mmCIF file of C-alpha atoms and ligand atoms in Angstrom:
data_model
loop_
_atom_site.group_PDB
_atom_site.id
_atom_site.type_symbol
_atom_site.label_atom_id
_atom_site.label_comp_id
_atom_site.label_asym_id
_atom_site.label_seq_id
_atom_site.Cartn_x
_atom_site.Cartn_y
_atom_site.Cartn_z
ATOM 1 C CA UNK A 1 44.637 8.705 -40.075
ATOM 2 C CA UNK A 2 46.993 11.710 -40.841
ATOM 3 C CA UNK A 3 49.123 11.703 -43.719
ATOM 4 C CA UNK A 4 52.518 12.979 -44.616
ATOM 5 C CA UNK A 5 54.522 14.001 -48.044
ATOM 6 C CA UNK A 6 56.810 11.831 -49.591
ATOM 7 C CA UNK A 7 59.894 13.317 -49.312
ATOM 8 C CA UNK A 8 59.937 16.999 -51.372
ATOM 9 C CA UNK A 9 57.262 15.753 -53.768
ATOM 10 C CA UNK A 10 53.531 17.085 -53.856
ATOM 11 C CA UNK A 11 52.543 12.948 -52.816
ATOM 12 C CA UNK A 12 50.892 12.582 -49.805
ATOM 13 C CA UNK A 13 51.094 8.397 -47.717
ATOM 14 C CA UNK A 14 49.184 7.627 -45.010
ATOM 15 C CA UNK A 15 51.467 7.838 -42.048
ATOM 16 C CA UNK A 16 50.765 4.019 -40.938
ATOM 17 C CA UNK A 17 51.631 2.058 -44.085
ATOM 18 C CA UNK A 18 50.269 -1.367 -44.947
ATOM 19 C CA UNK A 19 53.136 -3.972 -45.831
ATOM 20 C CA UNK A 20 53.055 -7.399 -46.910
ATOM 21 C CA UNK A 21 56.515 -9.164 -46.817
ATOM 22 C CA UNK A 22 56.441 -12.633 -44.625
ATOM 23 C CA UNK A 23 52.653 -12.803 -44.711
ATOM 24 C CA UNK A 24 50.602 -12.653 -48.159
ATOM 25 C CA UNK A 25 51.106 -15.437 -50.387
ATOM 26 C CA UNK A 26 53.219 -16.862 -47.386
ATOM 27 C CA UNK A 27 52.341 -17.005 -43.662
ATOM 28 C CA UNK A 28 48.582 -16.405 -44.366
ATOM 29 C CA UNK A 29 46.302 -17.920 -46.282
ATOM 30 C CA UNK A 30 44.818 -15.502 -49.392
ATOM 31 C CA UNK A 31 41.197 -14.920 -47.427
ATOM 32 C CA UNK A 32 43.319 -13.886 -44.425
ATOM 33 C CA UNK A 33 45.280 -11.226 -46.238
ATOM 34 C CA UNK A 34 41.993 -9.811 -48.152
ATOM 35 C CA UNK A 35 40.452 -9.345 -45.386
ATOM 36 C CA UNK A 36 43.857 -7.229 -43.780
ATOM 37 C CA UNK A 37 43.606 -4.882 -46.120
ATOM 38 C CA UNK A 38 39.577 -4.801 -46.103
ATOM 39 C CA UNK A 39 40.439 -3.714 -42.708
ATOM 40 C CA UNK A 40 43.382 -1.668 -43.658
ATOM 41 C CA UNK A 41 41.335 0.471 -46.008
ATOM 42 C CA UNK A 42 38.561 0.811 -43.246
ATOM 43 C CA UNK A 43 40.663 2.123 -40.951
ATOM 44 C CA UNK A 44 41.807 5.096 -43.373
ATOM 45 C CA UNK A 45 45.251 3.645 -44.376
ATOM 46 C CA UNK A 46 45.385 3.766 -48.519
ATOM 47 C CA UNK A 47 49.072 3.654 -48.780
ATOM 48 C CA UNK A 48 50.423 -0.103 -49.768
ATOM 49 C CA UNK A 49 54.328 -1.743 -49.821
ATOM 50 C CA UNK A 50 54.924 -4.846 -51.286
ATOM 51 C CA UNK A 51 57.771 -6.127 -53.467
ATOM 52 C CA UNK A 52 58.470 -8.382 -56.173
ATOM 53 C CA UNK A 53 60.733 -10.893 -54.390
ATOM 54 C CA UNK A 54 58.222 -11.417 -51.291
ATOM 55 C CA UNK A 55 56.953 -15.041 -51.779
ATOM 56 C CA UNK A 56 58.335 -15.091 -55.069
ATOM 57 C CA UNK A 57 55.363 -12.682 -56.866
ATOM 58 C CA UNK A 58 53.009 -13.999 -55.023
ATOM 59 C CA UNK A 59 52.481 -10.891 -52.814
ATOM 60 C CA UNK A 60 51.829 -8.767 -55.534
ATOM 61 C CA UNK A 61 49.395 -11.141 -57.021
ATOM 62 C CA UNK A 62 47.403 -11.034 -53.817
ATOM 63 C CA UNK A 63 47.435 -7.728 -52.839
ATOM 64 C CA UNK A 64 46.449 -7.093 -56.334
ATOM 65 C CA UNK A 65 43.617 -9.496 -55.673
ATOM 66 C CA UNK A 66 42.320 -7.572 -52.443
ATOM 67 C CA UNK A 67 42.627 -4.188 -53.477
ATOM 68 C CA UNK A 68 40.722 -4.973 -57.072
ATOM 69 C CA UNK A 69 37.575 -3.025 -57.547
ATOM 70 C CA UNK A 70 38.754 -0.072 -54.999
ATOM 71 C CA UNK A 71 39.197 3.200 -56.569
ATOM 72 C CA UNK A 72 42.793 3.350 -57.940
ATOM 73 C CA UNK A 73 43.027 7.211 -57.561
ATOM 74 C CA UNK A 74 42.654 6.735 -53.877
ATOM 75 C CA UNK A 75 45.447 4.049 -53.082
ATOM 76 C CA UNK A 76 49.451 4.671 -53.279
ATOM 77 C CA UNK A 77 50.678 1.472 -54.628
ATOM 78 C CA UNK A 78 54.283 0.686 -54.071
ATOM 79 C CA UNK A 79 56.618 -2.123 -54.931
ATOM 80 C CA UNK A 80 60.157 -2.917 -55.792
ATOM 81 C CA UNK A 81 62.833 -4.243 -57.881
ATOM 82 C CA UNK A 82 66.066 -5.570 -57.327
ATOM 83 C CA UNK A 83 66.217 -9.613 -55.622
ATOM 84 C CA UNK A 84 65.774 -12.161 -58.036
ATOM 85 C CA UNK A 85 62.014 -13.278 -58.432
ATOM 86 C CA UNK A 86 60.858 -16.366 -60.799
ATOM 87 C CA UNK A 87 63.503 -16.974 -63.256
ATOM 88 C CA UNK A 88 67.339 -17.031 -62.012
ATOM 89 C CA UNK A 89 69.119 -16.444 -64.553
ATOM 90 C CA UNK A 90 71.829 -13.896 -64.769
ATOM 91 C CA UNK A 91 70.373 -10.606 -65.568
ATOM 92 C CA UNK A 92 67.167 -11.678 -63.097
ATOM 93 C CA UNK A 93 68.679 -9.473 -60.032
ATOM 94 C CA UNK A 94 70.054 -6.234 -59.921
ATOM 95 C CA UNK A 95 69.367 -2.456 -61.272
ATOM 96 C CA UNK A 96 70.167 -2.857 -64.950
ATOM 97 C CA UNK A 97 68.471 -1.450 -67.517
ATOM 98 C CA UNK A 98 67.073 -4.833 -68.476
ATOM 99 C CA UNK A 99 65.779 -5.977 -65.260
ATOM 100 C CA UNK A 100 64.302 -3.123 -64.031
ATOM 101 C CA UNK A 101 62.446 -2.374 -67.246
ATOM 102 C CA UNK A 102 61.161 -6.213 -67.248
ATOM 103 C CA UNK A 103 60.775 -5.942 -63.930
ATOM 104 C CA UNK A 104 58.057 -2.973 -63.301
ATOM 105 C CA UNK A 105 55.647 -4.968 -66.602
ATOM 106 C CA UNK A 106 55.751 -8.076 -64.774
ATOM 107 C CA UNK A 107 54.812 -6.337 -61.232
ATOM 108 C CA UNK A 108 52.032 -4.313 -62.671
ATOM 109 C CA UNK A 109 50.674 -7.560 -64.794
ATOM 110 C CA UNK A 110 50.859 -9.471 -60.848
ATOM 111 C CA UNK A 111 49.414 -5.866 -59.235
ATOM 112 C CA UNK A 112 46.466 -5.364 -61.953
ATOM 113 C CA UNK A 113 47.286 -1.975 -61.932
ATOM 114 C CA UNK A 114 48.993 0.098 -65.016
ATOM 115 C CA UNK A 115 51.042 2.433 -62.703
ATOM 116 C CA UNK A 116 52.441 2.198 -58.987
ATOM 117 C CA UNK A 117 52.793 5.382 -57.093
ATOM 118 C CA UNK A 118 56.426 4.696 -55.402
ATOM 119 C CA UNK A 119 58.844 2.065 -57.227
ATOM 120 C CA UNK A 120 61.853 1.111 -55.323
ATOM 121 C CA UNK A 121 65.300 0.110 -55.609
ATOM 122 C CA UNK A 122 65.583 -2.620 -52.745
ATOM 123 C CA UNK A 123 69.181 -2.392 -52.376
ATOM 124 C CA UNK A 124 71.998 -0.560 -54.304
ATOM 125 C CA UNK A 125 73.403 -2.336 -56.745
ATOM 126 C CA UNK A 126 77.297 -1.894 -56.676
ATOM 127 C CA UNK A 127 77.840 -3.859 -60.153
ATOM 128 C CA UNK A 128 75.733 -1.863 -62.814
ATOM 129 C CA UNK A 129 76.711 1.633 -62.994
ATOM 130 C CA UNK A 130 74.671 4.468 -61.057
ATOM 131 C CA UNK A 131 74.053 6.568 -64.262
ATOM 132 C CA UNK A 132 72.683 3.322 -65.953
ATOM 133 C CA UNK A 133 70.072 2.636 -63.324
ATOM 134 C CA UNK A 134 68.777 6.134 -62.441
ATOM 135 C CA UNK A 135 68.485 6.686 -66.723
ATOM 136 C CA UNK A 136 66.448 3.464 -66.463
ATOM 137 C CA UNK A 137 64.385 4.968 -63.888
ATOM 138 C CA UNK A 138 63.749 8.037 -65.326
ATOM 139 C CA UNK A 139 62.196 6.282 -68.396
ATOM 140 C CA UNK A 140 60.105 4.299 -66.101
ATOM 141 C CA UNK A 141 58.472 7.489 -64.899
ATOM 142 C CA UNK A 142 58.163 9.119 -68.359
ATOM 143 C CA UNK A 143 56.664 6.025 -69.349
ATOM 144 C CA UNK A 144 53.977 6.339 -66.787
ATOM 145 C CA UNK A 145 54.544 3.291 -65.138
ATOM 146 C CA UNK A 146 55.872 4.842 -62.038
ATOM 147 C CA UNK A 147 54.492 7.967 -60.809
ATOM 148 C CA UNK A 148 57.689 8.146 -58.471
ATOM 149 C CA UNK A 149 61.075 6.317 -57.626
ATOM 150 C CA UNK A 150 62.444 5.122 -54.093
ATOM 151 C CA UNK A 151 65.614 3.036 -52.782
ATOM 152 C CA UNK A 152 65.957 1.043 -49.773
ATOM 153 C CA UNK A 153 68.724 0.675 -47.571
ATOM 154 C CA UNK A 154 70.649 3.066 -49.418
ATOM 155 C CA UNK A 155 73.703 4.729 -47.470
ATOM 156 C CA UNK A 156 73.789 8.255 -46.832
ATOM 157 C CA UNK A 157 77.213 8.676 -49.969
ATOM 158 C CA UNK A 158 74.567 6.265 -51.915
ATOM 159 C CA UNK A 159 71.575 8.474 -51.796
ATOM 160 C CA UNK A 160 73.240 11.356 -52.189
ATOM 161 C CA UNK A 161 75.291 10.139 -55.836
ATOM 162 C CA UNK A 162 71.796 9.027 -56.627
ATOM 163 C CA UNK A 163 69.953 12.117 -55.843
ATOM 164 C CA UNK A 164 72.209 14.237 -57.884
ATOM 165 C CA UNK A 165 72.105 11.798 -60.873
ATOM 166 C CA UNK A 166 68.212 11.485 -60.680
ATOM 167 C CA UNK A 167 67.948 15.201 -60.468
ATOM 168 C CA UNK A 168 70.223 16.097 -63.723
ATOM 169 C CA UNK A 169 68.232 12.943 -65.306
ATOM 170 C CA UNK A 170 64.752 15.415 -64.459
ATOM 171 C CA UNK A 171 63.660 13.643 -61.543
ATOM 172 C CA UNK A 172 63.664 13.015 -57.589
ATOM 173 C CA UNK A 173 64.701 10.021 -55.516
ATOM 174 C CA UNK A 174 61.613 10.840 -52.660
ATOM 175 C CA UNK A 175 61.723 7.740 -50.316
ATOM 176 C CA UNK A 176 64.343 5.600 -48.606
ATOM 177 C CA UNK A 177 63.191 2.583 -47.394
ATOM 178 C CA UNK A 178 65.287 1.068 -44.283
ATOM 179 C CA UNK A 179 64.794 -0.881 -40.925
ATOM 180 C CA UNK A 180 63.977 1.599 -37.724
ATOM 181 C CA UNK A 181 62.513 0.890 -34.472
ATOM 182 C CA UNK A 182 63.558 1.914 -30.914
ATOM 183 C CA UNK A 183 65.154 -1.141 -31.039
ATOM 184 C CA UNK A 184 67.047 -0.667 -34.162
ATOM 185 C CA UNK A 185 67.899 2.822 -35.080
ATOM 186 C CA UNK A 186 71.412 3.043 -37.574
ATOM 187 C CA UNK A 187 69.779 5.436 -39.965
ATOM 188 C CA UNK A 188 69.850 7.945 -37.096
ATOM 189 C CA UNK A 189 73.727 8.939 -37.463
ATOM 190 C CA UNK A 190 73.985 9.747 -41.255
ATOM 191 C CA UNK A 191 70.992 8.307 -42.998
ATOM 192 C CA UNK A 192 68.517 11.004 -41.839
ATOM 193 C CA UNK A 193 70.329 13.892 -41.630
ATOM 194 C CA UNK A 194 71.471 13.520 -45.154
ATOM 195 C CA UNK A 195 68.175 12.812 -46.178
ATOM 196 C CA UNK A 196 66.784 15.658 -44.563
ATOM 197 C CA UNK A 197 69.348 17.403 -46.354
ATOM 198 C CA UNK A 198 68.194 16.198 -50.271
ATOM 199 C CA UNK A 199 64.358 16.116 -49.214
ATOM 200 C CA UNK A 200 64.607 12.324 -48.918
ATOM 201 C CA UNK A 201 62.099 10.675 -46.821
ATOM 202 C CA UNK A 202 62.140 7.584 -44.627
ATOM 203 C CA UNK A 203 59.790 4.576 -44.906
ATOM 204 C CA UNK A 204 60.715 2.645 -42.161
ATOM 205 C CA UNK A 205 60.461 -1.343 -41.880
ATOM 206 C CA UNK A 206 59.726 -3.623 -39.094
ATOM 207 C CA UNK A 207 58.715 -0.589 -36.774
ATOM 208 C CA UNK A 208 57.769 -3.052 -34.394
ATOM 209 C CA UNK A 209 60.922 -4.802 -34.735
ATOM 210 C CA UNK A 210 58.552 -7.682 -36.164
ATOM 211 C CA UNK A 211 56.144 -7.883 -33.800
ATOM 212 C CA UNK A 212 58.871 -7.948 -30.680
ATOM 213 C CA UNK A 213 58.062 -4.369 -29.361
ATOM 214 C CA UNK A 214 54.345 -4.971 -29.226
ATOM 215 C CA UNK A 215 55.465 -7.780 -26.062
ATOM 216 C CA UNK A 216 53.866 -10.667 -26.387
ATOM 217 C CA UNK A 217 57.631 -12.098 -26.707
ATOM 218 C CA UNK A 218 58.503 -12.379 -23.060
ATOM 219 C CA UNK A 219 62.137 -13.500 -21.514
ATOM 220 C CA UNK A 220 62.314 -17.436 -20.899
ATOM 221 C CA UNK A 221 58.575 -18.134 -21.647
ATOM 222 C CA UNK A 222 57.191 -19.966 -24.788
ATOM 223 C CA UNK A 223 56.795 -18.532 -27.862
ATOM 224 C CA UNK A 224 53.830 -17.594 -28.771
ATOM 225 C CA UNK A 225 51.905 -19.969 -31.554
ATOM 226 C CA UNK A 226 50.749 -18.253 -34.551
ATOM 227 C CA UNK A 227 53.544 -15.818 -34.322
ATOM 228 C CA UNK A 228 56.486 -14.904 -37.033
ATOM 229 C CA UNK A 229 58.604 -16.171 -34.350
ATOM 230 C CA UNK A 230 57.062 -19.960 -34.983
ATOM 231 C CA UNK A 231 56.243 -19.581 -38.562
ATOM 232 C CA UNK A 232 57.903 -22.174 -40.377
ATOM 233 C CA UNK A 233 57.969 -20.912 -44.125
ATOM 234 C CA UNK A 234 60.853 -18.574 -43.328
ATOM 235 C CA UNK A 235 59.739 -15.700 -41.116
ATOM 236 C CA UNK A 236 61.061 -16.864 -37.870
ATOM 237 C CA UNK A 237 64.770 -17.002 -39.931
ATOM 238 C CA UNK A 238 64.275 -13.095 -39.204
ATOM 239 C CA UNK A 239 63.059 -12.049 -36.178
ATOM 240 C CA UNK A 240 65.715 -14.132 -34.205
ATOM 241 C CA UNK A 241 68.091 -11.265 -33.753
ATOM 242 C CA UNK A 242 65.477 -9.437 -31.244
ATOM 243 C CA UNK A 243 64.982 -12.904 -29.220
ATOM 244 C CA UNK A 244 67.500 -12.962 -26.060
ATOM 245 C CA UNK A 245 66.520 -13.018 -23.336
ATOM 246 C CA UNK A 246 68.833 -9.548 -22.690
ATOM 247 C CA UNK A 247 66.459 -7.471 -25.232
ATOM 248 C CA UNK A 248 63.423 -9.200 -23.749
ATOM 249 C CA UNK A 249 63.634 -8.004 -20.557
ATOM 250 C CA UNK A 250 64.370 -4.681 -21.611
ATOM 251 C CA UNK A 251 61.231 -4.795 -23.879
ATOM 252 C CA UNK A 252 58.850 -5.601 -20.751
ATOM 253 C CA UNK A 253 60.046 -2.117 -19.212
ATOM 254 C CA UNK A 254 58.063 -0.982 -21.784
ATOM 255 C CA UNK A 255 54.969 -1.862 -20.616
ATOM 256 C CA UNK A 256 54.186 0.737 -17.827
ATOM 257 C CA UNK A 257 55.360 2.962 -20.117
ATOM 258 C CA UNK A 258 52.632 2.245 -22.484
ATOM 259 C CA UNK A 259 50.403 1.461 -19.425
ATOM 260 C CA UNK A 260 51.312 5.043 -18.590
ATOM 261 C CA UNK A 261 49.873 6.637 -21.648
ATOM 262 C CA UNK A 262 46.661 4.429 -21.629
ATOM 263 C CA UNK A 263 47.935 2.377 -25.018
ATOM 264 C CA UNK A 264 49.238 -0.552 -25.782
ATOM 265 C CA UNK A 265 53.179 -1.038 -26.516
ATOM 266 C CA UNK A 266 52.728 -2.157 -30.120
ATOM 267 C CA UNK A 267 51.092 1.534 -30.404
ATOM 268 C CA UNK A 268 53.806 2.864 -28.451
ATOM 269 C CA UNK A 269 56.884 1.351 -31.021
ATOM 270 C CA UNK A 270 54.623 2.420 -34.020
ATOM 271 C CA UNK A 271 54.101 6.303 -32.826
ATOM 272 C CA UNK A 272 57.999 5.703 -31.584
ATOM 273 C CA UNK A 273 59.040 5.969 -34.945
ATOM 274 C CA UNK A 274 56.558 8.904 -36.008
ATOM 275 C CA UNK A 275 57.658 11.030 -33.791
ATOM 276 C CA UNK A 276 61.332 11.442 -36.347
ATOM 277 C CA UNK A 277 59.694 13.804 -38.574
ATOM 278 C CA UNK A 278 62.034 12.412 -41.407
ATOM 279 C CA UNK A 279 59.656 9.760 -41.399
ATOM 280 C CA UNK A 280 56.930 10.057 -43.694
ATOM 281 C CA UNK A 281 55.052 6.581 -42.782
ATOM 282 C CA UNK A 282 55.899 3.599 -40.294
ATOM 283 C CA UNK A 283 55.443 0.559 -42.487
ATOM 284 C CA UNK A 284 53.781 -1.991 -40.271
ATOM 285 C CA UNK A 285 52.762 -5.360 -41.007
ATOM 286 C CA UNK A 286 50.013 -7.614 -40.121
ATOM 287 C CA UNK A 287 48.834 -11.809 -40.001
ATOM 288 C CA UNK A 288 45.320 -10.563 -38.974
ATOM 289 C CA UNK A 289 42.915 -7.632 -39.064
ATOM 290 C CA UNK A 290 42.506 -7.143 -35.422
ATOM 291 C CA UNK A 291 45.995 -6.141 -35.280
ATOM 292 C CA UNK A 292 46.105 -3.601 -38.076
ATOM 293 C CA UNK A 293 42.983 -1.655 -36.369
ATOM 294 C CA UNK A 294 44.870 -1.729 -33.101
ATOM 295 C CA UNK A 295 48.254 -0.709 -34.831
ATOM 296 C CA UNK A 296 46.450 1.952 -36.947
ATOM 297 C CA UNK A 297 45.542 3.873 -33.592
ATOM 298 C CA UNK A 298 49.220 5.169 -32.960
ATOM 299 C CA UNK A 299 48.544 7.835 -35.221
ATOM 300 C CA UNK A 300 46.801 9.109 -32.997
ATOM 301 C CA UNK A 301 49.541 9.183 -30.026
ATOM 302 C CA UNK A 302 52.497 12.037 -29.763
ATOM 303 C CA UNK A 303 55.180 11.166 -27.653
ATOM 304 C CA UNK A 304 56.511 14.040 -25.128
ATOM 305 C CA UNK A 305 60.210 14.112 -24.699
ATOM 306 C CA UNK A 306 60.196 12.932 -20.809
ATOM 307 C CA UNK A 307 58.573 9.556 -22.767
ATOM 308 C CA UNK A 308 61.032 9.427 -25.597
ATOM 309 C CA UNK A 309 63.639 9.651 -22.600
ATOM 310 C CA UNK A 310 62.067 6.917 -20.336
ATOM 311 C CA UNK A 311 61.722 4.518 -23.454
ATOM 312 C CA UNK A 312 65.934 5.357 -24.592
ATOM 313 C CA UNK A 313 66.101 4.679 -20.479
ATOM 314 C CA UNK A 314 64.254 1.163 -20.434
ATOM 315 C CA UNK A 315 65.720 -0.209 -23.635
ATOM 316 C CA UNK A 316 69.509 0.942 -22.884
ATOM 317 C CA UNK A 317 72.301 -1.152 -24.325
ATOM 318 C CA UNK A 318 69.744 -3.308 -26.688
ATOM 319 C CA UNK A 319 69.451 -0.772 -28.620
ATOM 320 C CA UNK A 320 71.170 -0.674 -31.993
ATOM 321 C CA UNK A 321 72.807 2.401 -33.344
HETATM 322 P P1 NDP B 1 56.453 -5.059 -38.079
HETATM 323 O O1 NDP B 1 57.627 -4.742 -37.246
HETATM 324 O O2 NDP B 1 55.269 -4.159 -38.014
HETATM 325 O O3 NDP B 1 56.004 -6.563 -37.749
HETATM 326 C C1 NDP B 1 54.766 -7.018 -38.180
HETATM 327 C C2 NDP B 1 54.420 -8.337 -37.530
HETATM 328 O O4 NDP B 1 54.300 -8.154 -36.119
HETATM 329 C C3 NDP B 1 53.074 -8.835 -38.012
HETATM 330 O O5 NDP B 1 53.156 -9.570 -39.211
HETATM 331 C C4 NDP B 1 52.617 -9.655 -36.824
HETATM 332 O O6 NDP B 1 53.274 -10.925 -36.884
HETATM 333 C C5 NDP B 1 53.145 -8.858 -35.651
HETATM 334 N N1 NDP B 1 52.191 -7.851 -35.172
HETATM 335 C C6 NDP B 1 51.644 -6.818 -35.865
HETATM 336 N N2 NDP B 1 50.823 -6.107 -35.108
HETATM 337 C C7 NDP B 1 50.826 -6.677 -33.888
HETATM 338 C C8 NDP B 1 50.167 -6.377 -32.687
HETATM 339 N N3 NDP B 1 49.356 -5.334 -32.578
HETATM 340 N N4 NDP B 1 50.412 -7.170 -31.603
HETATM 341 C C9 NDP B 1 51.245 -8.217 -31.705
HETATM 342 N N5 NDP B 1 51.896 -8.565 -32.833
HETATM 343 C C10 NDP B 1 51.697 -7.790 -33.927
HETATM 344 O O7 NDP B 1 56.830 -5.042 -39.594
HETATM 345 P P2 NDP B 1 57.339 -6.142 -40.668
HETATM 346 O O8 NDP B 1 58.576 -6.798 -40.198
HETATM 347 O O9 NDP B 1 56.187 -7.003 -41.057
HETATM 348 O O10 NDP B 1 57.680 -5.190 -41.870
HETATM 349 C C11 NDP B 1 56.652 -4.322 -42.372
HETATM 350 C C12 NDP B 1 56.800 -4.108 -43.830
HETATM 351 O O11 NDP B 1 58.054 -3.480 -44.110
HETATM 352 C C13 NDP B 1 56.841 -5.363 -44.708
HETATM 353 O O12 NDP B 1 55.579 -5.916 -44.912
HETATM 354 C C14 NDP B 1 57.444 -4.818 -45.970
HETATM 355 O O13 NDP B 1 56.460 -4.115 -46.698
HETATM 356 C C15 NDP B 1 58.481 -3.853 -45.420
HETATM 357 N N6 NDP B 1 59.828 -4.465 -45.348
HETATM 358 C C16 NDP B 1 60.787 -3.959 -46.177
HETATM 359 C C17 NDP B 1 62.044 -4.473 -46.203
HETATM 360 C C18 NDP B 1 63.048 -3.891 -47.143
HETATM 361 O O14 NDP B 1 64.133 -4.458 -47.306
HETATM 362 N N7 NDP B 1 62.752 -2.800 -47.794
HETATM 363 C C19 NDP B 1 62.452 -5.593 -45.334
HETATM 364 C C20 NDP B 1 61.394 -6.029 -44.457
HETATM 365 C C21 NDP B 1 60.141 -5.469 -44.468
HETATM 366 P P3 NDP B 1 52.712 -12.258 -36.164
HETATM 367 O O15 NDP B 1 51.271 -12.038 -35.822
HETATM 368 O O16 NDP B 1 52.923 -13.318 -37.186
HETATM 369 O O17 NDP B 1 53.593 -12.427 -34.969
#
């Protein structure tokens, strides 16, 4: 496993990133999801995303669960604040003061831990004032409770108001956290270059565009059971933007691609991402172990630019910019 810094900071992730939206406390059953990130941590990944809203808490709690016992000073720990989670009432969402200083006690209570590495703002929030949240922040990491702060699908004008902010308030945003694949690729025209630009880096979501880029979605066929496509507690509402029949095809002209390289395509979408080296780890997710140790061998694949050129080729006009 190789691992990268976090944006300018001294923190170092491992470059394949476990995450556990759609699946702990959710899709899988708790045994299941120990025994990911048993395999997780035998494979050499010790970087972890969660966030308060996935299952309602209940993917903190579990993760907390499977990583208890393990040395603390060798895991990154990261989670976020922001959607609503538990109670609903009206200061229960959002980056005020009050929620997000409620918010990190009740994740590290669910966690068992008394710090996370990387908290994160899951959206921006376009209500409470800028200078309120990042002032908020900044007394969650003088508090201890976070050793650093993140945002997710922040804008490139967004990071940048927040970067100055967080840097007069005697801190650094290091981390934005938004969706990239080869299938999906927005941050490309602003997002990156401006966060090369304020030593922001990128922790990119659905990599696999949820499982669709490793192929085992094919055009007009079934779909798969056991998959996110046919999970019924909510993860198939997601991954129905990648299913036409247009992108599926295209998908498949991955495979000799792969073939080609003597790997499989879900390691070819994960090392896809690496090769932007304004992304510090590829955030993949997993419903069972024997995925995460085939997943976790993309770090060991480069991609030459004849490859990067034949996959832009194959995938054409499904790919979103
Ligand atoms: P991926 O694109 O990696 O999709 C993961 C899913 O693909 C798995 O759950 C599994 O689903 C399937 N899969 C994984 N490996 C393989 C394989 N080798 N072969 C075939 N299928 C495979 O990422 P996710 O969409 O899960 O997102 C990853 C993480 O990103 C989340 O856990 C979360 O931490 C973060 N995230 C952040 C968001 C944000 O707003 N900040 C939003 C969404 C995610 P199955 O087996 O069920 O088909």
């Amino acid at each position: 496993m190789a691992y990268r810094y976090l944006g300018n900071s001294g923190l170092k992730v491992s470059e394949i990133t476990y995450g556990n939206w759609l699946t702990h406390g959710s899709q899988v059953e708790s045994d299941v999801a120990e025994r990911c990130v048993r395999a997780a941590l035998d494979v050499g990944i010790t970087t972890f995303d969660t966030a308060d809203v996935y299952a309602d808490g209940s993917a903190e709690t579990v993760l907390g669960k499977a990583l208890a016992g393990q040395d603390r000073d060798g895991l990154e720990i990261f989670t976020k604040v922001y959607f609503p989670t538990g109670a609903k009432g009206p200061n229960d969402t959002g980056l005020s003061r009050k929620h997000i200083l409620r918010s990190i006690d009740k994740s590290l209570n669910r966690l068992g831990t008394d710090y996370v590495d990387l908290y994160q703002a899951h959206r921006y929030d376009v209500e409470t004032p800028l200078e309120e949240t990042i002032a908020a922040f900044a007394d969650v990491v003088r508090s201890g409770k976070a050793l650093y702060i993140g945002v997710s699908e922040w804008t490139a004008d967004q990071l940048r108001a927040g970067q100055e902010l967080a840097r007069e308030a005697g801190f650094s945003l290091v981390s934005n956290q938004p969706q990239y694949s080869a299938l999906w690729r927005v941050i490309e025209a602003k997002v990156v270059p401006t966060s090369e630009d304020l030593g922001i880096s990128q922790i990119v979501w659905s990599p696999m565009a949820q499982g669709v880029l490793s192929g085992k979605y094919r055009p007009g066929a079934e779909l798969p059971a056991g998959s996110r496509a046919t999970d019924d507690k909510g993860g198939s509402e997601f991954i129905k933007r990648f299913l036409d029949d247009e992108t599926l095809t295209r998908v498949q002209k991955l495979a000799p691609i792969a073939d080609g390289l003597g790997i499989k395509m879900s390691q070819l979408a994960i090392a896809w991402v690496l090769a932007n080296p304004n992304v510090a780890a590829a955030l993949v997710g997993a419903s069972r172990p024997e995925q995460i140790e085939e997943n976790v061998k993309a770090s060991e694949v480069t991609l030459e630019p004849d490859v990067l050129a034949a996959i832009d080729e194959a995938l054409g006009d499904s790919v979103i910019s």
